[in-house]
Each structure stands twice: as C-alpha cells, then as structure tokens.
PDB file of C-alpha atoms in Angstrom:
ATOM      1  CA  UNK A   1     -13.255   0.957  -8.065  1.00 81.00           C
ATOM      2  CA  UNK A   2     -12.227  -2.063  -5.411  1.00 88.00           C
ATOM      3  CA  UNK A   3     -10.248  -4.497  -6.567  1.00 92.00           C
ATOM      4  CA  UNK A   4      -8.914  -6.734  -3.482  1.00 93.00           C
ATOM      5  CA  UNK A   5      -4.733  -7.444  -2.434  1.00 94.00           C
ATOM      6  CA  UNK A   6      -4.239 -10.358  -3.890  1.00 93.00           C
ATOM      7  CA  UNK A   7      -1.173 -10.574  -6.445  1.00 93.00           C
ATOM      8  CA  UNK A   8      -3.242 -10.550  -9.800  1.00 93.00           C
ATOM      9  CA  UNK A   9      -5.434  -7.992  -8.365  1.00 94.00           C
ATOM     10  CA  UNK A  10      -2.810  -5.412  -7.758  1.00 94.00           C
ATOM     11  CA  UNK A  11      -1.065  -6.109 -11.072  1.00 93.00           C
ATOM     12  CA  UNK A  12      -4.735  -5.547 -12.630  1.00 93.00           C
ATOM     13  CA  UNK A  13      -4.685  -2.057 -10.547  1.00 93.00           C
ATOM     14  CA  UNK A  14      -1.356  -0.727 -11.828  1.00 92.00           C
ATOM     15  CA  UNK A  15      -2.378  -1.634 -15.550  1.00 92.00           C
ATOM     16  CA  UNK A  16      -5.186   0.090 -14.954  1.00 92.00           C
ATOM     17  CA  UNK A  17      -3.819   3.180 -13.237  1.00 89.00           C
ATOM     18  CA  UNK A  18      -1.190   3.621 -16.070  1.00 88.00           C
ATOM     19  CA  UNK A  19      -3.781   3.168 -18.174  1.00 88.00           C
ATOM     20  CA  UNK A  20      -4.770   6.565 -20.691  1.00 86.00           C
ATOM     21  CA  UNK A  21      -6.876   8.289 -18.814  1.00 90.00           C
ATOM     22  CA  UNK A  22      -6.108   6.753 -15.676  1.00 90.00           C
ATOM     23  CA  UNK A  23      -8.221   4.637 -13.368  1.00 91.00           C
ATOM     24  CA  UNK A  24      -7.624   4.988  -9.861  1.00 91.00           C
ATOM     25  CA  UNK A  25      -8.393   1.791  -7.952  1.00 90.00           C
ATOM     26  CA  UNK A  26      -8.867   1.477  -4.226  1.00 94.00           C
ATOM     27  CA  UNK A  27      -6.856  -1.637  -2.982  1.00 96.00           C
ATOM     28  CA  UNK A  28      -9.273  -3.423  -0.286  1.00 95.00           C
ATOM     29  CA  UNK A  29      -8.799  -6.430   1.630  1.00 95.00           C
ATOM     30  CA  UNK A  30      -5.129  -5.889   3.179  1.00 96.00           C
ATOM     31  CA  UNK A  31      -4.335  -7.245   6.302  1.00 95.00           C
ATOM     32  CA  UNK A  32      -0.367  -7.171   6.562  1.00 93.00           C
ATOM     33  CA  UNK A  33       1.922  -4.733   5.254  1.00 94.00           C
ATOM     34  CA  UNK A  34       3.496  -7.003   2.662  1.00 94.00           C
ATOM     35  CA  UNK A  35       0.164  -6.055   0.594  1.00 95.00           C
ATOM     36  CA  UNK A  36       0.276  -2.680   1.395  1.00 95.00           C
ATOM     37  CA  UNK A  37       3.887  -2.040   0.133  1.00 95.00           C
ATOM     38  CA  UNK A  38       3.316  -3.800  -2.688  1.00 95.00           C
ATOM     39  CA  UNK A  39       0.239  -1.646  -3.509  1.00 95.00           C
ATOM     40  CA  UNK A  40       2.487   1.405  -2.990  1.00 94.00           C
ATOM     41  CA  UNK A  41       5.778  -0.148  -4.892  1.00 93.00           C
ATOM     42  CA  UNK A  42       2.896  -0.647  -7.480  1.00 92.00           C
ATOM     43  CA  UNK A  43       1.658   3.090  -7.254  1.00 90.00           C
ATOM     44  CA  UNK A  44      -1.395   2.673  -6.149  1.00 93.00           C
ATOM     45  CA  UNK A  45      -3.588   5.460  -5.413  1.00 94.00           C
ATOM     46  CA  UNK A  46      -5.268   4.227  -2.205  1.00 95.00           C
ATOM     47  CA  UNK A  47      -5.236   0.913   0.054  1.00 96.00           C
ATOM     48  CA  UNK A  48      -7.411   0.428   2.333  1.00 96.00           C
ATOM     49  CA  UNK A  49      -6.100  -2.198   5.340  1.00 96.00           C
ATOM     50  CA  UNK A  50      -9.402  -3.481   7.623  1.00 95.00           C
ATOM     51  CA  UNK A  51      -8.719  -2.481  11.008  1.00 94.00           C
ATOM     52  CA  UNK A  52     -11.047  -4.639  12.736  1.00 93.00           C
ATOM     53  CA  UNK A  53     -10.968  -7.836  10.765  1.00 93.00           C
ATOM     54  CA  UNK A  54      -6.997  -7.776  11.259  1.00 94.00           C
ATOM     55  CA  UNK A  55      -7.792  -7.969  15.337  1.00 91.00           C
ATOM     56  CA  UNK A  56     -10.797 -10.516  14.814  1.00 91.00           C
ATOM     57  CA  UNK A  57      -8.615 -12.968  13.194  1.00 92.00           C
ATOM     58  CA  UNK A  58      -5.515 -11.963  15.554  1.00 90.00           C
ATOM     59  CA  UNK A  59      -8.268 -12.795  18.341  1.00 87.00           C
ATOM     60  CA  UNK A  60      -9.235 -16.399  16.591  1.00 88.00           C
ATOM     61  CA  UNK A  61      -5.733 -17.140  16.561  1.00 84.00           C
ATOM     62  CA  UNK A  62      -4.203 -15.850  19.687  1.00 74.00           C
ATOM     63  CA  UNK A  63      -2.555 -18.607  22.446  1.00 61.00           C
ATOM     64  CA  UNK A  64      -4.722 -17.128  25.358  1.00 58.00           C
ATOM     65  CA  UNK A  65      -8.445 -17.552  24.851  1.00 54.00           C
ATOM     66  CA  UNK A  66      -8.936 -15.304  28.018  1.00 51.00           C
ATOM     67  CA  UNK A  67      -7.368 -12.304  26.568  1.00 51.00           C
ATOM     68  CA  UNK A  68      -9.263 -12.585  23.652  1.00 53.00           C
ATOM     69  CA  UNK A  69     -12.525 -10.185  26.005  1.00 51.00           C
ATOM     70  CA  UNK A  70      -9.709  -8.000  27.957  1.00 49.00           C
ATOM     71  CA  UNK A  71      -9.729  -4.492  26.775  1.00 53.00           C
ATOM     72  CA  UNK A  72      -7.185  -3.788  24.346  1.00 59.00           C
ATOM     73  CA  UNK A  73      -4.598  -0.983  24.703  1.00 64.00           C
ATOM     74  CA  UNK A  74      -4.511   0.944  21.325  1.00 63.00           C
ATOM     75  CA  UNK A  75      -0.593  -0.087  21.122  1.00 68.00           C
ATOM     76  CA  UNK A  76      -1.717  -3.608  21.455  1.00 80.00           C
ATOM     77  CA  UNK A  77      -4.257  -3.748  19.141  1.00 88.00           C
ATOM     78  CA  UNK A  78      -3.855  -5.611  16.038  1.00 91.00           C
ATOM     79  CA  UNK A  79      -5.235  -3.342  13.300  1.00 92.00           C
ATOM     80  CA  UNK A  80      -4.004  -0.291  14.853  1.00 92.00           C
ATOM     81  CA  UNK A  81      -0.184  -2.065  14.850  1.00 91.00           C
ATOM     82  CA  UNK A  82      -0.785  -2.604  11.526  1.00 93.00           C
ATOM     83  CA  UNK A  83      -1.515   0.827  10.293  1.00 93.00           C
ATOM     84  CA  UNK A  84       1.605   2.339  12.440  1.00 92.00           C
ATOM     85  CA  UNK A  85       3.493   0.062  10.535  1.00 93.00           C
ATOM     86  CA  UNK A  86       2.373   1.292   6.953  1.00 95.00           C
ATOM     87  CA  UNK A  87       2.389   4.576   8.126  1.00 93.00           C
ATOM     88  CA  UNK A  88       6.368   4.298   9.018  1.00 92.00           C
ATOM     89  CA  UNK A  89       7.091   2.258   6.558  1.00 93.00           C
ATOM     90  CA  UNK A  90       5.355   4.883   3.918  1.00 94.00           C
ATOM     91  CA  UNK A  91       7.074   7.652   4.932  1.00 92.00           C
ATOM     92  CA  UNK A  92      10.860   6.735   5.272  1.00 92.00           C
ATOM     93  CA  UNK A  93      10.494   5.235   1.516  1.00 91.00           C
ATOM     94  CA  UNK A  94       8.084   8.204   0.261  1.00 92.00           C
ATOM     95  CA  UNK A  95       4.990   6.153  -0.876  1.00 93.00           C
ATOM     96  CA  UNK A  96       2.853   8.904   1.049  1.00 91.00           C
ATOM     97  CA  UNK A  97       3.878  11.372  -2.095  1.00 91.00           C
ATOM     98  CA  UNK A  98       1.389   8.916  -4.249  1.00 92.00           C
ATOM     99  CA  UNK A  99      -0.545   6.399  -1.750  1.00 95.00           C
ATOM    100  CA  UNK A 100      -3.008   7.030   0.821  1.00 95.00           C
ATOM    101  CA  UNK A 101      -4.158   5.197   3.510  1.00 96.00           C
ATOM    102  CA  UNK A 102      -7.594   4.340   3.977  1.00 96.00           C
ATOM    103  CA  UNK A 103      -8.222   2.839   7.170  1.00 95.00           C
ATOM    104  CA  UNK A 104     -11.642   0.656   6.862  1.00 95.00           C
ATOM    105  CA  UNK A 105     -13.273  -1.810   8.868  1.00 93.00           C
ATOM    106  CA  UNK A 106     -13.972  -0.715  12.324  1.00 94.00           C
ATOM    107  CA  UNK A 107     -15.498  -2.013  14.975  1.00 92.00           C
ATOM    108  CA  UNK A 108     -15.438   0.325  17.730  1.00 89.00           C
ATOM    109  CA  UNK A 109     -15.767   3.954  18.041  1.00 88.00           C
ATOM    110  CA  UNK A 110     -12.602   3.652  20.295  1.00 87.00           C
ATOM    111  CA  UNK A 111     -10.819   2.366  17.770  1.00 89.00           C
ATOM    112  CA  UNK A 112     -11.366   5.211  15.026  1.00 89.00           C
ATOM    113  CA  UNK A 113     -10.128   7.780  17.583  1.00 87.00           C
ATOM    114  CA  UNK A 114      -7.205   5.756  18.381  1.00 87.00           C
ATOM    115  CA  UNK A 115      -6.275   5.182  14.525  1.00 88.00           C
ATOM    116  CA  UNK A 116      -5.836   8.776  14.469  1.00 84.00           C
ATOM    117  CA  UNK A 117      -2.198   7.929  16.083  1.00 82.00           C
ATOM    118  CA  UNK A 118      -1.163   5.955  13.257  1.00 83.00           C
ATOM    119  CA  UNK A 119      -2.281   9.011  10.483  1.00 85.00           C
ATOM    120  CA  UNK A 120      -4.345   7.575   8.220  1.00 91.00           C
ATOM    121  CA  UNK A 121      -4.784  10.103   5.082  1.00 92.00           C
ATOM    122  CA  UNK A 122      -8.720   8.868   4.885  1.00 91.00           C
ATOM    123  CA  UNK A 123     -11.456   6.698   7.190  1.00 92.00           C
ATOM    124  CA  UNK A 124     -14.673   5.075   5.817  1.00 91.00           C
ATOM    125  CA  UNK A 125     -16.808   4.542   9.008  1.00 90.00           C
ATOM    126  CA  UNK A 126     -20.443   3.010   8.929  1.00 90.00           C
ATOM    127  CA  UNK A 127     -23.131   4.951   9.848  1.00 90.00           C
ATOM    128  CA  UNK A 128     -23.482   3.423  13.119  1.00 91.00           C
ATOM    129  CA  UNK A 129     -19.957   4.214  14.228  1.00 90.00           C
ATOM    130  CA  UNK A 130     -20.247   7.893  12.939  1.00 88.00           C
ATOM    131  CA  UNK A 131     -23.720   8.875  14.715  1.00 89.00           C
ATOM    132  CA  UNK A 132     -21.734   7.283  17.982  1.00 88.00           C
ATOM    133  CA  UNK A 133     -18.687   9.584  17.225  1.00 85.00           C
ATOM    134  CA  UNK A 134     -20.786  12.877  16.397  1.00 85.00           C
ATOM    135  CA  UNK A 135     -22.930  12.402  19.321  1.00 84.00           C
ATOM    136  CA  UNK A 136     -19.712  12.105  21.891  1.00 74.00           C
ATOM    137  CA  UNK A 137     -18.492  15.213  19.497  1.00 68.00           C
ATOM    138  CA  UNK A 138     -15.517  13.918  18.589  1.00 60.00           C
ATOM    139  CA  UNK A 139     -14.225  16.135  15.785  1.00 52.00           C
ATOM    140  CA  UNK A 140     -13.081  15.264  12.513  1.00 48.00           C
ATOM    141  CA  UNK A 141     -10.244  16.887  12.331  1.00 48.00           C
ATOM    142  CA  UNK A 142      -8.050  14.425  14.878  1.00 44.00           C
ATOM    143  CA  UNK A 143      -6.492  13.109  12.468  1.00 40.00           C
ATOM    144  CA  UNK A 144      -4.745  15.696  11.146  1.00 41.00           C
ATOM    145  CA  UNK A 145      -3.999  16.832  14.891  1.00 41.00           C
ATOM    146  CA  UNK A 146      -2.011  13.754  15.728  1.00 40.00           C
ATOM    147  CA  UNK A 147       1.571  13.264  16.492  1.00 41.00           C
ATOM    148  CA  UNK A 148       3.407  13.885  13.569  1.00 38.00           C
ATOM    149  CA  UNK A 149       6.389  12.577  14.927  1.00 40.00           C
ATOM    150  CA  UNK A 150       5.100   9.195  15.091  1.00 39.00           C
ATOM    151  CA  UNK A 151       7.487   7.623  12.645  1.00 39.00           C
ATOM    152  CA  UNK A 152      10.403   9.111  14.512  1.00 38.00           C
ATOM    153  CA  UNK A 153      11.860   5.616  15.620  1.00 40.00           C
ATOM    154  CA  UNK A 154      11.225   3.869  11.498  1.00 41.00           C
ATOM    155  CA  UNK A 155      14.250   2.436  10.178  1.00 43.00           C
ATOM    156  CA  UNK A 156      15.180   3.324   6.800  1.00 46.00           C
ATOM    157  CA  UNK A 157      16.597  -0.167   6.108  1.00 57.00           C
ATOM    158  CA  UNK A 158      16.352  -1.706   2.691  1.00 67.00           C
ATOM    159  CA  UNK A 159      12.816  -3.309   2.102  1.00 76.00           C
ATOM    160  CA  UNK A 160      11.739  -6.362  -0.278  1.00 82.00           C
ATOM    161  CA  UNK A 161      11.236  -5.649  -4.108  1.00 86.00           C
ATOM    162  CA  UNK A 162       7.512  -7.157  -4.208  1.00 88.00           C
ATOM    163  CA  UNK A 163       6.623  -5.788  -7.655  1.00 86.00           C
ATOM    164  CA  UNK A 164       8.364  -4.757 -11.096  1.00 77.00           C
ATOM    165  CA  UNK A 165       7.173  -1.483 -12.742  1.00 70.00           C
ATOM    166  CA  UNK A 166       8.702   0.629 -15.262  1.00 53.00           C
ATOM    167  CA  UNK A 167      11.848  -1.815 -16.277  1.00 43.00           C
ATOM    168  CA  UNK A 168      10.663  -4.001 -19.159  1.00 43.00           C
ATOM    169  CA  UNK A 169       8.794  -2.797 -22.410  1.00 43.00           C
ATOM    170  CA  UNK A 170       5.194  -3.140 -21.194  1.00 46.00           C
ATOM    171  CA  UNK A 171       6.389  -1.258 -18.105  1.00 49.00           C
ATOM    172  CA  UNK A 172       7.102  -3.857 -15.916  1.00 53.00           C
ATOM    173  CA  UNK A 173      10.160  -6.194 -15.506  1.00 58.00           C
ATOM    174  CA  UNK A 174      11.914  -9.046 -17.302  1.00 68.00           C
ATOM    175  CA  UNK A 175       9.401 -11.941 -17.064  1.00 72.00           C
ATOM    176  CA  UNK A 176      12.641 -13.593 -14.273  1.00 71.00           C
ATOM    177  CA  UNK A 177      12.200 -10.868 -12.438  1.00 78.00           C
ATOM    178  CA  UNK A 178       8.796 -10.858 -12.338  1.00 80.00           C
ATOM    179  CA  UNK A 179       8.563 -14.663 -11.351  1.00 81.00           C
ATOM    180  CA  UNK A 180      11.350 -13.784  -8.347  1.00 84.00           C
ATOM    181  CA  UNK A 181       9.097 -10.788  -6.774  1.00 86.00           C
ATOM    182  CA  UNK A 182       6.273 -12.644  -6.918  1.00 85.00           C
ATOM    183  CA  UNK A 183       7.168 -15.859  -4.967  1.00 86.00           C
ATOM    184  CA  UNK A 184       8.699 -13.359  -2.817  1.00 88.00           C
ATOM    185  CA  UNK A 185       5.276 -11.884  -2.287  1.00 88.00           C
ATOM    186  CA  UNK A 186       4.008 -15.560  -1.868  1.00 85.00           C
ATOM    187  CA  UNK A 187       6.705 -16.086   0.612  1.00 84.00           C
ATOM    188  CA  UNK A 188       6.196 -13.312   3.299  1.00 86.00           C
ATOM    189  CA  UNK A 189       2.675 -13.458   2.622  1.00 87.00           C
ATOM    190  CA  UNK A 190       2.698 -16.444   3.792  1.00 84.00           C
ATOM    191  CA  UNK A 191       4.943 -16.105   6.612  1.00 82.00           C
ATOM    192  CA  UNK A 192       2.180 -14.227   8.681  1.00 81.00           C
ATOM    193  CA  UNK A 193      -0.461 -15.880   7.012  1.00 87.00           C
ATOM    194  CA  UNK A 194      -3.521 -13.470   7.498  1.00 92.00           C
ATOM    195  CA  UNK A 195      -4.120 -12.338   4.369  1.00 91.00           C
ATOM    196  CA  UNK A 196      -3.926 -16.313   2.982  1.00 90.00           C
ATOM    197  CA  UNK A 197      -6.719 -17.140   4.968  1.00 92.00           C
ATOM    198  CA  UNK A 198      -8.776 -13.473   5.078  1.00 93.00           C
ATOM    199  CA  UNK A 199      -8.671 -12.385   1.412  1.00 92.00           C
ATOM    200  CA  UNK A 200     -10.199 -15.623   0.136  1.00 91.00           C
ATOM    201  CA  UNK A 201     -12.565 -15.327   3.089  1.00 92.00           C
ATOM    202  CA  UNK A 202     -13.469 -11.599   2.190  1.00 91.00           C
ATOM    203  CA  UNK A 203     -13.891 -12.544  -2.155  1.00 90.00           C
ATOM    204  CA  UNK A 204     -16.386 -15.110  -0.680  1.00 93.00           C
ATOM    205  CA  UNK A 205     -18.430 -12.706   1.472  1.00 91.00           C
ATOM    206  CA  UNK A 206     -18.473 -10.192  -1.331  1.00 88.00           C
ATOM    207  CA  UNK A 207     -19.218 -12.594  -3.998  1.00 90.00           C
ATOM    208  CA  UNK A 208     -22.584 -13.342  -1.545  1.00 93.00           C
ATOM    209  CA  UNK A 209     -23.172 -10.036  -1.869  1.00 91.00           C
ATOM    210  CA  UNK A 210     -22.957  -9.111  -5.221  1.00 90.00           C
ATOM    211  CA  UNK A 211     -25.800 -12.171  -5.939  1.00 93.00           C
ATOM    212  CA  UNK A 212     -28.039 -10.625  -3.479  1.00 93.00           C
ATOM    213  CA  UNK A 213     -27.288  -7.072  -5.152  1.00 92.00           C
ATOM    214  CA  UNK A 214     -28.183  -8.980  -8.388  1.00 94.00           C
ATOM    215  CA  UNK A 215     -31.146 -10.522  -7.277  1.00 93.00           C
ATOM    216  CA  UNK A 216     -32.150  -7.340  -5.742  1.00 93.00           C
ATOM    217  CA  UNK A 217     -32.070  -5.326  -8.816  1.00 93.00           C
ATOM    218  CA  UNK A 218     -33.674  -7.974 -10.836  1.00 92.00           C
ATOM    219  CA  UNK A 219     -36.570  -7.811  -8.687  1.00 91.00           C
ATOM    220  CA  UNK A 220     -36.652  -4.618  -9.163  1.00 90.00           C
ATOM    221  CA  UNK A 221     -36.879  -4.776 -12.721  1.00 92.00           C
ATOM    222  CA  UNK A 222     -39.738  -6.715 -12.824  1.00 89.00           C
ATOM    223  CA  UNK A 223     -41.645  -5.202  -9.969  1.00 88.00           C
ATOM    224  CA  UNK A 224     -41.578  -1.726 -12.260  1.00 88.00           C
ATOM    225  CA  UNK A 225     -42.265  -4.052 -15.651  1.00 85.00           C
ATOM    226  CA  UNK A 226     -46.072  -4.972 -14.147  1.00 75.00           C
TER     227      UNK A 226
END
C-alpha cells in the first residue's frame, strides 16, 4: 500500500506495520531526507523519494533561469543528491537492516543509470524509460555493481529524533515527547521547504486520479449491466 510522507501518514504506516499480521506500507511522496529518516526511525519497510520531481521543483526555484536547460552533472542533480544523502545517512545509523530505498519518479533514462551511484535497494521505472534502457542494453544489474564505498566520507554525527516508537504503552512515546519530535519534524521540514509545497501538490494530483479511476470503473459497471 502507498500512503504519502506527511507526519500523520507515517504515524498511520508504523501502526500499521506493527500491526498483527503486519502491513508493509510503501512511503511515497518524499522529497528531503527529513521524511525519509523519519520513515526509517519509524521502521518503515520501503520509501520511495521522487527523483525527478525533487529536480523539477529545484529547477522552478533555482536563482539562474538559464541553468535551469544546461545539462546536469549527476553530482549536481537534485534528486540524485538527495538519494546519496539517504543512502549515507542509512547506512552509518543502520536503517538499511529494515528500510529500502525505492527510487521513483524519473525522468530521464540518464538519470536511472546515474542513481545507480547512490544504491538504491529498488527502482520503479515507466514503461517508456525501461524500453529506452533495454534497447541501449543497459543491464539491470548496475545497481548492485556500483561503488560500494560511496558512503565512505558520511559522518556518524548525532541526527534529530523525528519520531517516538517503542517508549510509551501504545508503543510510542510520552504524549511531550511526541509533541517535541513532531514540531521538530515541522521545523526542518520546513527549513527546505520542498516537501511543504510538493506533498500537498502530489495528494492533489492523486486525488484527480483516483476520481477518474472511479469514474472509470463505474462506467464499466454499467457498460457490462446492458
């Protein structure tokens, strides 16, 4: 199931994860790392940052419209920053042992090889970008081919608190606690501001979506009633 990076959405995801049986969620709609921690200090089982959309709105944004149709050099791309930066930051505190890394969102076939640098445990690719891959035979197997050693410079510095599980009865913390991680959350989600402006963005888009879905299968319905 997707359930998107918002606060309530990946408290919904742990209750249901530590739920009996388990459901596993897939995290969508990150676009910093503040989420993605979080998602991992939460245990969840995958997250799934959008590549692409992180360098669209980095593009919208940037101070030099020019630059904005100069190729981009994989270390200067947006999205593929961003998934170095969960990948390092999920290995030196362990989060790898329980959360993977889907990388999502792509625009470019250039930029799926060059996510194989950052080590993403999983991609989801539309077709388009996949026939474009195959046919320049580009292997799938790259990922697990690239350098290992990538986090080799991470510090492994003390990081923010963003979520409280296993302290209090229900499994999470006092409700103080719980209040102080969460305006942290607020806080240095804000800070880069991204994700404040593309999550709400993305629950619109999908909320379009599902209508059409519905209005799809309701036709449907009564096509095959007649």
């Amino acid at each position: 199931m997707h359930i998107p990076g918002t606060y309530a959405g990946i408290l919904a995801c742990h209750a249901l994860e530590v739920a009996l049986p388990a459901i596993h969620m897939n995290v969508i709609l990150i676009f910093g790392l503040v989420q993605a921690q979080t998602c991992a200090q939460a245990c969840m089982v995958v997250v799934s940052p959008f590549v692409g959309h992180v360098k669209d709105w980095c593009d919208v944004h940037t101070t030099d419209p020019s630059s904005q149709h100069v190729p981009v050099h994989p270390y200067a791309h947006p999205g593929l920053v961003l998934l170095h930066m969960i990948h390092m930051a999920f290995n030196v505190h362990g989060y790898t042992m329980h959360t993977a890394v889907m990388a999502a969102r792509f625009h470019a076939a250039d930029e799926v090889v060059w996510a194989a640098t950052a080590c993403p445990d999983v991609v989801t690719l539309q077709l388009a970008l996949l026939r474009e891959l195959t046919a320049h035979g580009v292997g799938f197997d790259f990922i697990k081919n690239a350098d290992a050693n990538a986090d080799a410079t991470a510090s492994a510095g003390a990081e923010p608190q963003y979520i409280m599980c296993g302290n209090g009865e229900d499994g999470m913390g006092s409700k103080k606690e719980e209040v102080e991680v969460e305006v942290l959350f607020v806080w240095d989600l804000e800070e880069k501001h991204i994700a404040v402006e593309k999550v709400p963005e993305g629950l619109a888009k999908f909320a379009v979506d599902a209508t059409r879905l519905e209005d799809l299968l309701h036709e449907k319905i009564q096509t095959s009633m007649k």
